[in-house]
Coordinates of C-alpha atoms and ligand atoms in Angstrom, one line a residue:
M13 CA 100.2 243.8 15.4
T14 CA 96.9 242.3 14.3
S15 CA 93.6 244.3 14.2
P16 CA 91.1 244.1 17.1
D17 CA 88.7 242.4 14.7
V18 CA 91.2 239.5 14.4
E19 CA 92.2 239.5 18.1
S20 CA 88.6 239.3 19.3
F21 CA 88.3 235.9 17.6
Y22 CA 90.7 234.2 19.9
H23 CA 90.1 233.0 23.4
L24 CA 93.6 232.9 24.8
R25 CA 96.5 235.4 25.2
G26 CA 99.8 233.7 25.2
E27 CA 100.8 230.4 26.9
V28 CA 98.3 228.6 29.1
A29 CA 99.3 229.1 32.8
A30 CA 100.2 225.9 34.7
T31 CA 97.4 226.5 37.1
R32 CA 94.7 226.4 34.5
A33 CA 92.5 223.3 34.6
C34 CA 91.0 221.7 31.6
R35 CA 87.3 221.9 30.6
G36 CA 87.3 219.4 27.9
L37 CA 85.1 216.4 27.3
A38 CA 87.4 213.8 29.0
C39 CA 87.6 216.1 32.1
L40 CA 83.8 216.5 32.2
V41 CA 83.2 212.8 32.4
A42 CA 86.0 212.3 35.0
R43 CA 85.0 215.4 37.1
G44 CA 83.8 213.1 39.9
N45 CA 87.4 212.1 40.5
D46 CA 88.4 215.7 41.4
P47 CA 85.4 218.0 41.7
V48 CA 87.5 220.9 43.0
R49 CA 89.7 220.8 39.9
W50 CA 86.7 220.6 37.6
Q51 CA 85.1 223.5 39.4
A52 CA 88.4 225.5 38.8
A53 CA 88.2 224.6 35.1
C54 CA 84.8 226.2 34.9
E55 CA 85.9 229.4 36.5
R56 CA 88.2 232.2 35.2
E57 CA 86.0 232.6 32.1
G58 CA 87.6 236.0 31.6
E59 CA 91.0 234.4 30.8
G60 CA 89.3 232.2 28.1
R61 CA 88.2 228.7 28.4
V62 CA 90.7 225.8 28.1
Y63 CA 89.1 223.1 26.1
C64 CA 91.5 220.1 26.2
L65 CA 95.2 220.1 27.3
G66 CA 95.8 216.8 25.7
R67 CA 96.1 215.1 29.1
C68 CA 92.9 213.1 29.0
Y69 CA 94.7 210.0 30.3
Q70 CA 94.9 211.8 33.7
A71 CA 91.7 213.8 33.6
P72 CA 90.5 215.9 35.2
A73 CA 93.8 217.6 34.2
A74 CA 95.6 220.9 34.6
A75 CA 98.3 222.5 32.5
G76 CA 101.0 222.0 35.1
D77 CA 100.6 218.2 35.2
T78 CA 103.7 216.3 34.1
A79 CA 102.7 212.6 33.9
R80 CA 103.2 211.0 30.4
P81 CA 100.7 208.6 28.9
H82 CA 101.3 204.8 28.7
V83 CA 102.2 203.9 25.0
G84 CA 101.0 200.5 23.8
V85 CA 100.8 198.7 20.5
R86 CA 98.3 196.2 19.1
S87 CA 99.5 196.0 15.5
R88 CA 101.8 193.8 13.5
E89 CA 103.9 196.8 12.6
V90 CA 104.7 199.9 14.6
V91 CA 104.2 202.8 12.3
I92 CA 103.4 205.9 14.3
V93 CA 104.6 205.4 17.9
R94 CA 108.2 204.1 17.1
H95 CA 109.8 207.3 18.4
L96 CA 107.4 207.9 21.3
G97 CA 107.5 207.2 25.0
E98 CA 110.6 205.3 26.0
H99 CA 111.8 205.7 22.3
A100 CA 111.3 209.5 22.4
A101 CA 113.7 211.3 20.1
P102 CA 113.4 215.0 20.8
T103 CA 116.9 215.9 19.7
L104 CA 118.6 215.6 16.3
D105 CA 121.2 213.2 17.6
R106 CA 118.6 210.9 19.2
Y107 CA 116.4 211.0 16.1
R108 CA 119.4 210.2 13.8
A109 CA 120.5 207.4 16.0
Q110 CA 117.1 205.8 15.6
G111 CA 117.2 206.0 11.8
G112 CA 115.7 209.5 11.5
Y113 CA 116.0 211.4 8.2
Q114 CA 116.6 208.2 6.3
A115 CA 113.2 208.4 4.7
L116 CA 114.1 211.9 3.4
D117 CA 117.5 210.6 2.1
R118 CA 115.7 207.9 0.3
A119 CA 113.0 210.2 -1.1
L120 CA 115.7 212.6 -2.4
R121 CA 117.5 209.8 -4.2
G122 CA 114.4 209.1 -6.2
R123 CA 111.9 211.1 -8.2
P124 CA 109.0 213.0 -6.5
E125 CA 106.7 210.7 -8.5
D126 CA 108.1 207.7 -6.6
V127 CA 106.9 209.2 -3.2
L128 CA 103.6 210.4 -4.8
G129 CA 102.9 206.9 -6.2
A130 CA 103.7 205.3 -2.8
I131 CA 101.3 207.5 -0.9
E132 CA 98.5 206.9 -3.5
Q133 CA 99.1 203.1 -3.4
S134 CA 99.2 202.9 0.3
E135 CA 95.6 204.1 0.5
L136 CA 96.5 206.3 3.5
R137 CA 93.5 208.3 4.5
G138 CA 93.6 211.6 6.6
R139 CA 93.7 211.1 10.4
G140 CA 92.5 214.7 11.1
G141 CA 88.8 213.7 11.0
A142 CA 87.5 213.6 7.4
G143 CA 89.4 210.5 6.3
F144 CA 90.1 211.9 2.8
P145 CA 92.5 209.9 0.7
A146 CA 95.9 211.5 1.1
G147 CA 97.2 210.5 -2.3
R148 CA 94.4 212.4 -4.1
K149 CA 95.4 215.6 -2.2
W150 CA 99.1 215.1 -3.0
R151 CA 98.4 214.5 -6.7
A152 CA 96.2 217.6 -6.8
V153 CA 98.8 219.8 -5.3
F154 CA 101.5 218.3 -7.5
A155 CA 99.4 219.0 -10.6
Q156 CA 99.1 222.7 -10.0
P157 CA 101.2 224.8 -12.4
D158 CA 102.0 227.5 -9.7
P159 CA 105.8 227.3 -8.9
E160 CA 105.1 228.4 -5.3
K161 CA 103.5 225.7 -3.2
V162 CA 103.1 225.1 0.5
V163 CA 102.8 222.1 2.9
V164 CA 101.1 222.6 6.3
A165 CA 101.1 220.4 9.3
N166 CA 97.8 220.8 11.1
A167 CA 99.0 220.5 14.8
D168 CA 95.9 222.1 16.3
E169 CA 94.6 218.9 17.7
G170 CA 91.5 220.5 19.1
D171 CA 89.3 217.4 19.5
P172 CA 88.9 217.0 23.3
G173 CA 89.9 213.4 24.0
A174 CA 92.8 213.1 21.5
Y175 CA 96.4 213.5 22.4
I176 CA 98.5 211.6 19.9
D177 CA 99.6 214.7 18.0
R178 CA 100.8 216.3 21.2
M179 CA 103.0 213.3 21.9
I180 CA 104.3 213.1 18.3
L181 CA 105.2 216.8 18.5
E182 CA 106.8 216.6 21.9
D183 CA 108.7 213.2 21.4
N184 CA 109.4 213.3 17.7
P185 CA 109.6 216.9 16.5
H186 CA 112.3 216.1 13.9
G187 CA 109.9 213.4 12.5
V188 CA 107.4 216.2 11.8
L189 CA 110.1 218.3 10.1
E190 CA 111.4 215.4 8.1
V191 CA 108.0 214.4 6.7
L192 CA 107.1 218.0 5.8
A193 CA 110.4 218.1 3.7
V194 CA 109.4 214.7 2.1
A195 CA 105.9 216.0 1.3
G196 CA 107.4 219.2 0.0
Y197 CA 109.8 217.3 -2.3
A198 CA 106.9 215.1 -3.6
V199 CA 104.4 217.9 -4.4
G200 CA 106.9 220.6 -5.3
A201 CA 106.8 222.9 -2.3
R202 CA 109.7 224.7 -0.7
R203 CA 107.9 226.1 2.3
G204 CA 106.3 224.3 5.2
Y205 CA 104.3 225.5 8.2
V206 CA 103.3 223.9 11.4
Y207 CA 100.2 225.4 13.0
L208 CA 100.4 224.5 16.6
R209 CA 97.8 225.2 19.3
A210 CA 98.7 227.4 22.3
E211 CA 97.5 224.7 24.7
Y212 CA 100.7 222.6 23.9
P213 CA 103.6 224.9 25.0
D214 CA 106.0 222.0 25.5
A215 CA 105.5 220.9 21.9
G216 CA 106.1 224.5 20.8
H217 CA 109.4 224.6 22.6
R218 CA 110.6 221.2 21.3
L219 CA 109.6 222.1 17.7
A220 CA 111.3 225.5 17.8
A221 CA 114.5 223.8 19.1
A222 CA 114.2 221.1 16.4
I223 CA 113.8 223.7 13.6
D224 CA 116.9 225.5 15.0
Q225 CA 118.9 222.3 15.1
A226 CA 117.8 221.2 11.6
R227 CA 118.7 224.6 10.2
K228 CA 122.2 224.5 11.8
A229 CA 122.6 221.0 10.4
G230 CA 121.8 222.2 6.9
L231 CA 118.6 220.1 6.8
L232 CA 116.4 223.1 6.5
G233 CA 117.0 226.5 5.0
A234 CA 118.0 228.1 1.7
S235 CA 120.7 225.6 0.8
P236 CA 119.7 222.5 -1.3
I237 CA 119.7 219.2 0.7
G238 CA 119.7 216.9 -2.3
N239 CA 118.5 216.8 -5.9
G240 CA 118.6 220.6 -5.9
F241 CA 115.8 220.7 -3.3
A242 CA 115.8 223.3 -0.5
F243 CA 113.1 223.5 2.1
D244 CA 112.3 225.5 5.3
V245 CA 109.7 225.3 8.0
H246 CA 107.9 228.0 10.0
L247 CA 106.2 227.6 13.2
E248 CA 102.9 229.4 13.9
I249 CA 101.4 229.3 17.4
G250 CA 97.6 229.5 17.8
R251 CA 95.8 231.5 20.4
G252 CA 93.0 229.3 21.6
S253 CA 90.4 228.5 19.0
Y254 CA 89.0 225.1 18.2
V255 CA 87.8 226.0 14.8
C256 CA 91.3 227.0 13.8
G257 CA 91.9 223.3 13.3
E258 CA 89.5 223.4 10.3
E259 CA 91.9 223.7 7.4
T260 CA 90.6 226.9 5.8
S261 CA 90.2 228.7 9.1
L262 CA 93.8 227.6 9.9
L263 CA 95.0 229.1 6.7
N264 CA 93.3 232.4 7.5
A265 CA 94.9 232.3 11.0
I266 CA 98.4 231.9 9.5
E267 CA 97.7 234.8 7.1
G268 CA 96.8 236.9 10.0
R269 CA 93.2 237.3 9.0
R270 CA 90.1 236.7 11.1
P271 CA 90.0 232.9 11.0
E272 CA 86.5 232.3 9.8
V273 CA 86.0 229.2 7.7
R274 CA 86.4 229.8 3.9
A275 CA 83.7 228.6 1.4
R276 CA 84.9 225.8 -0.9
P277 CA 85.7 225.5 -3.7
P278 CA 88.5 226.5 -4.2
Y279 CA 90.0 223.8 -2.1
P280 CA 93.4 224.5 -0.4
A281 CA 95.1 222.1 -2.9
V282 CA 94.3 224.7 -5.6
S283 CA 94.3 227.9 -3.7
G284 CA 95.4 227.7 -0.1
L285 CA 97.9 229.7 2.0
F286 CA 98.3 233.1 0.4
G287 CA 96.4 231.8 -2.6
R288 CA 99.1 229.1 -3.3
P289 CA 98.4 225.4 -3.8
T290 CA 98.6 224.0 -0.3
L291 CA 98.8 220.5 1.1
V292 CA 97.3 220.4 4.6
H293 CA 97.6 217.3 6.7
N294 CA 97.1 216.3 10.2
V295 CA 100.2 215.5 12.2
E296 CA 99.4 211.8 12.6
T297 CA 98.6 211.4 8.9
L298 CA 102.0 212.8 8.1
A299 CA 103.7 210.6 10.7
A300 CA 102.8 207.5 8.6
V301 CA 104.7 208.8 5.6
P302 CA 108.3 208.0 6.6
W303 CA 107.3 204.4 7.3
I304 CA 105.6 204.1 3.9
V305 CA 108.6 205.5 2.2
E306 CA 110.9 203.1 4.0
H307 CA 108.8 200.0 3.8
G308 CA 106.7 200.5 0.7
A309 CA 103.0 201.0 0.0
E310 CA 102.2 197.3 -0.1
A311 CA 103.5 196.7 3.4
Y312 CA 101.3 199.5 4.7
R313 CA 98.2 198.3 2.8
R314 CA 98.6 194.9 4.3
L315 CA 97.6 196.4 7.7
G316 CA 94.0 197.2 8.6
I317 CA 90.7 196.3 6.8
S318 CA 88.6 197.2 3.7
G319 CA 88.6 201.0 3.2
S320 CA 90.7 201.6 6.4
R321 CA 94.3 200.7 5.8
G322 CA 97.3 201.0 8.2
T323 CA 97.2 201.8 11.8
K324 CA 95.5 204.4 14.0
V325 CA 96.6 205.7 17.3
L326 CA 93.8 205.8 19.9
S327 CA 93.9 208.0 23.0
L328 CA 92.1 206.4 25.8
N329 CA 90.7 208.6 28.6
S330 CA 91.2 208.3 32.4
L331 CA 88.0 206.4 33.1
F332 CA 89.7 203.2 31.7
R333 CA 91.7 201.0 34.0
R334 CA 94.6 201.3 31.5
P335 CA 94.4 204.8 29.8
G336 CA 97.0 205.8 27.3
L337 CA 97.9 205.8 23.7
Y338 CA 97.5 202.6 21.7
E339 CA 98.6 202.1 18.1
V340 CA 96.2 199.6 16.6
E341 CA 95.4 198.2 13.2
F342 CA 92.0 199.1 11.9
G343 CA 89.5 196.2 12.3
L344 CA 89.7 195.8 16.1
S345 CA 86.2 196.0 17.6
V346 CA 85.2 198.9 19.9
R347 CA 84.6 196.2 22.5
Q348 CA 88.2 195.0 22.2
I349 CA 89.4 198.6 22.6
V350 CA 87.3 199.0 25.7
D351 CA 88.0 195.6 27.3
E352 CA 91.4 194.4 26.0
L353 CA 93.3 197.7 25.6
G354 CA 91.6 199.8 28.2
G355 CA 91.0 196.9 30.6
G356 CA 87.4 198.1 31.1
L357 CA 86.4 201.0 33.3
A358 CA 88.3 201.4 36.6
S359 CA 84.9 201.8 38.3
G360 CA 81.3 202.3 37.3
T361 CA 79.2 201.0 34.4
L362 CA 80.0 201.9 30.8
K363 CA 77.2 204.1 29.4
G364 CA 78.8 205.0 26.1
V365 CA 81.9 205.6 24.1
I366 CA 82.7 208.8 22.2
I367 CA 85.3 208.1 19.5
G368 CA 86.8 211.0 17.6
G369 CA 85.8 214.0 19.7
P370 CA 82.5 215.6 20.7
L371 CA 81.5 216.4 17.1
A372 CA 80.8 212.7 16.4
G373 CA 78.1 210.1 17.2
V374 CA 78.1 208.4 20.5
I375 CA 78.5 204.6 20.5
P376 CA 76.1 202.9 23.0
P377 CA 77.1 199.6 24.7
S378 CA 74.8 197.7 22.4
L379 CA 77.0 198.6 19.4
L380 CA 80.4 197.8 20.9
D381 CA 81.0 195.0 18.4
T382 CA 81.4 197.5 15.6
P383 CA 84.9 197.3 14.1
L384 CA 87.1 200.3 14.1
G385 CA 87.1 201.6 10.5
F386 CA 86.0 204.7 8.7
D387 CA 83.1 203.1 6.9
E388 CA 82.1 200.8 9.7
L389 CA 81.8 203.6 12.3
H390 CA 80.1 205.8 9.8
A391 CA 77.4 203.1 9.3
I392 CA 76.3 203.5 12.9
G393 CA 76.5 207.3 12.9
A394 CA 79.9 207.4 14.6
S395 CA 83.3 208.4 13.3
V396 CA 87.0 207.5 13.7
G397 CA 87.7 211.2 13.9
H398 CA 91.0 211.8 15.5
G399 CA 90.9 208.7 17.6
G400 CA 90.1 210.1 21.0
V401 CA 88.3 207.3 23.0
V402 CA 86.3 208.9 25.8
A403 CA 84.3 206.4 27.8
F404 CA 81.6 207.8 30.1
D405 CA 79.7 206.1 32.9
Q406 CA 76.4 206.6 34.8
R407 CA 77.8 209.5 36.7
T408 CA 77.3 211.7 33.5
S409 CA 73.7 212.2 32.5
V410 CA 72.9 212.5 28.9
A411 CA 71.5 216.0 29.5
E412 CA 74.8 217.0 31.0
L413 CA 76.7 215.6 28.1
V414 CA 74.5 217.4 25.5
H415 CA 74.8 220.6 27.5
H416 CA 78.5 220.3 27.6
V417 CA 79.0 219.5 23.9
F418 CA 76.7 222.3 22.7
D419 CA 78.2 224.8 25.1
F420 CA 81.6 223.9 23.6
G421 CA 80.2 224.0 20.1
A422 CA 78.6 227.4 20.5
Y423 CA 81.7 228.9 22.3
E424 CA 83.9 227.7 19.5
S425 CA 81.7 228.5 16.5
C426 CA 83.4 230.8 14.0
G427 CA 80.0 232.5 13.5
K428 CA 79.9 232.4 9.7
C429 CA 76.6 230.5 9.4
T430 CA 73.5 231.1 11.4
P431 CA 72.5 227.5 12.4
C432 CA 75.8 227.0 14.1
R433 CA 76.2 230.5 15.5
L434 CA 72.7 230.8 17.0
G435 CA 71.3 227.2 16.8
A436 CA 74.2 225.7 18.9
R437 CA 73.6 228.3 21.7
R438 CA 69.9 227.7 21.7
I439 CA 70.3 223.9 22.1
E440 CA 72.8 224.7 25.0
E441 CA 70.1 226.9 26.6
I442 CA 67.5 224.1 26.3
F443 CA 69.8 221.6 28.0
R444 CA 71.0 224.1 30.6
Q445 CA 67.4 224.4 31.7
I446 CA 67.2 220.6 31.9
V447 CA 70.4 220.3 33.9
T448 CA 69.5 223.1 36.3
A449 CA 65.7 222.8 36.6
G450 CA 65.2 219.2 35.8
Q451 CA 63.0 219.6 32.8
A452 CA 62.4 221.8 29.7
P453 CA 59.0 222.7 28.1
A454 CA 57.5 220.2 25.7
S455 CA 58.0 222.6 22.8
S456 CA 61.8 222.5 23.4
R457 CA 61.9 218.8 22.3
D458 CA 60.7 219.7 18.8
Q459 CA 63.0 222.7 18.7
W460 CA 66.2 221.0 19.5
L461 CA 65.4 218.3 16.9
A462 CA 64.6 220.9 14.3
L463 CA 67.7 222.8 15.0
T464 CA 69.7 219.6 14.7
R465 CA 68.3 219.1 11.3
T466 CA 69.1 222.6 10.2
L467 CA 72.7 222.2 11.6
A468 CA 73.1 219.0 9.5
Q469 CA 71.8 220.6 6.3
A470 CA 72.9 224.1 6.4
S471 CA 76.4 224.3 8.0
L472 CA 79.4 225.4 6.0
C473 CA 81.8 223.2 7.8
G474 CA 82.2 220.0 9.9
H475 CA 81.8 222.0 13.1
G476 CA 78.1 222.4 12.6
T477 CA 77.5 219.0 10.9
G478 CA 79.6 217.3 13.6
L479 CA 77.4 218.8 16.3
A480 CA 74.4 217.4 14.4
D481 CA 75.9 214.0 14.2
F482 CA 76.4 214.0 17.9
A483 CA 72.8 215.1 18.5
V484 CA 71.3 212.6 16.1
S485 CA 73.1 209.7 17.9
I486 CA 71.9 211.0 21.3
A487 CA 68.3 211.2 20.1
R488 CA 68.6 207.7 18.6
Y489 CA 70.5 205.8 21.2
Y490 CA 69.6 207.5 24.5
A491 CA 65.9 208.3 23.8
Q492 CA 64.7 206.6 26.9
E493 CA 66.8 208.7 29.2
L494 CA 66.0 211.8 27.2
E495 CA 62.2 211.4 27.3
P496 CA 61.5 212.6 30.8
C497 CA 63.8 215.7 30.2
F498 CA 60.9 217.4 28.4
A499 CA 57.5 218.1 29.8
S500 CA 54.7 216.1 28.2
Ligands
LIG14 C1 85.8 222.3 13.4 C2 86.9 221.5 12.8 C3 88.1 221.3 13.5 C4 89.1 220.6 13.1 N1 90.2 220.5 13.8 C5 91.3 219.8 13.3 C6 92.5 219.6 14.1 O1 92.5 220.1 15.2 N2 93.5 218.9 13.6 C7 93.4 218.3 12.3 O2 94.3 217.7 11.9 N3 92.3 218.4 11.6 C8 91.2 219.1 12.0 N4 90.1 219.3 11.3 C9 90.1 218.7 9.9 C10 90.8 219.7 8.9 O3 89.8 220.6 8.4 C11 91.4 218.9 7.7 O4 90.4 218.0 7.2 C12 92.6 218.1 8.1 O5 93.6 218.9 8.7 C13 93.2 217.5 6.8 O6 94.3 216.6 7.2 P1 94.1 215.0 7.0 O7 93.8 214.8 5.5 O8 95.5 214.6 7.3 O9 93.1 214.5 7.9 C14 89.0 220.0 11.8 C15 87.8 220.2 11.0 C16 86.8 220.9 11.5 C17 85.6 221.0 10.7
LIG15 S1 79.4 225.4 10.8 FE1 80.0 226.8 12.5 S2 82.3 226.8 12.6 FE2 81.6 226.0 10.5 S3 81.6 227.8 9.2 FE3 79.5 227.6 10.0 S4 79.6 229.0 11.8 FE4 81.7 228.5 11.3

């Protein structure tokens, strides 16, 4: 039993009911397609808000929807989606029949250093948002003298607009277990955790069944599986909190503490879960590892561009003519993503694209030729983030968009630092006034810009700085529409 102080942090109690509708960004911009459902999403506040069910391809969505996303590939190699969609391998037999657990066999036949070296040379960067080089984290955890280490799969996938992790977890749960064992072997950890959001109940059931099957098959548990290495995995289910996807908040959540963000240093690689050296990775980042182990770092490095190697899976929202998951090599332009993968918008005129969730810069139509890459998107104030691609059209005003994002940001703030706790809510109030009354006082213009600067400079984590990135891009690229929102 956790304390009321901890309980009060979370928004949900148990599994999300099938009748709950989604209030995420992709559903906001598609609300015109089903206003009744959107209205339902904005009600039942007392039961906790549901920000993204990972069904953005059919938005506005509800928890009980069952349609699966289209899965496409625009890459010379299929790294991530090879066990997804029509190749789904939710059971051990299916996964083995498709070559599953061979990467673990191969890793165990070699030295941990072989896997470590391959991850470093592959130049794989984290897909959870920050794009940090994976090899540097693996090396740092490996180098710690503590005999007890931990690996954690971050399956919180909170960024509204992204649903690749959900599909990996549902279609390829053994792949997640396998790669946790591979990573554990490489860095010297015997324990793995999956922190999964409550909004993905099907993924939870599949993972729990896979853990059970893997234990019965002797792949997980106390007995060594090769080279004297034994490994086990625990599943931890969240209770509705976006910020729990932030890695230090996530560690506090698993430890049963109030999941506020921790100050760094120390970084999790040095002192993470229960003070142990901890490797935290996003599910999609981990999903690249078996392919790298099987095909080699060089084959992986050959994919992509400059500082962005390999592939990324993009989650296209329902406004596109062809929504769905697309595994692409970095380097494709945003225009190609919109026109060639998505087939353009099903109706309406494109007003902007939000890649990587609401805590990232918006890409206006004038910058669609920017290539998909960490550095390339950063240069225009945008981000790869987790690869959600939410297109919006003229039916969504910029004021509504800003109001929605800051309402989300304020609702999900962990409250540890003042600019985020109070500043995000103040910006939401300013834009609520614009949305409901048509205009805010002239002084609000300076106030929202000043608060944005404070968020950028004084936030402890990427929640506050991401909100600032979003706001800066709006002020920069949508100034013309914004101008009449404030009295002169
Ligand atoms: C507010 C906030 C929310 C985040 N949510 C997630 C998430 O849901 N999933 C995720 O993998 N990373 C999330 N991250 C990033 C994690 O803190 C961390 O960088 C990531 O799990 C590291 O894995 P990677 O190196 O594989 O990207 C979030 C970060 C912030 C600041
Ligand atoms: S920026 Fe927001 S979410 Fe991050 S630590 Fe500060 S209050 Fe918490």
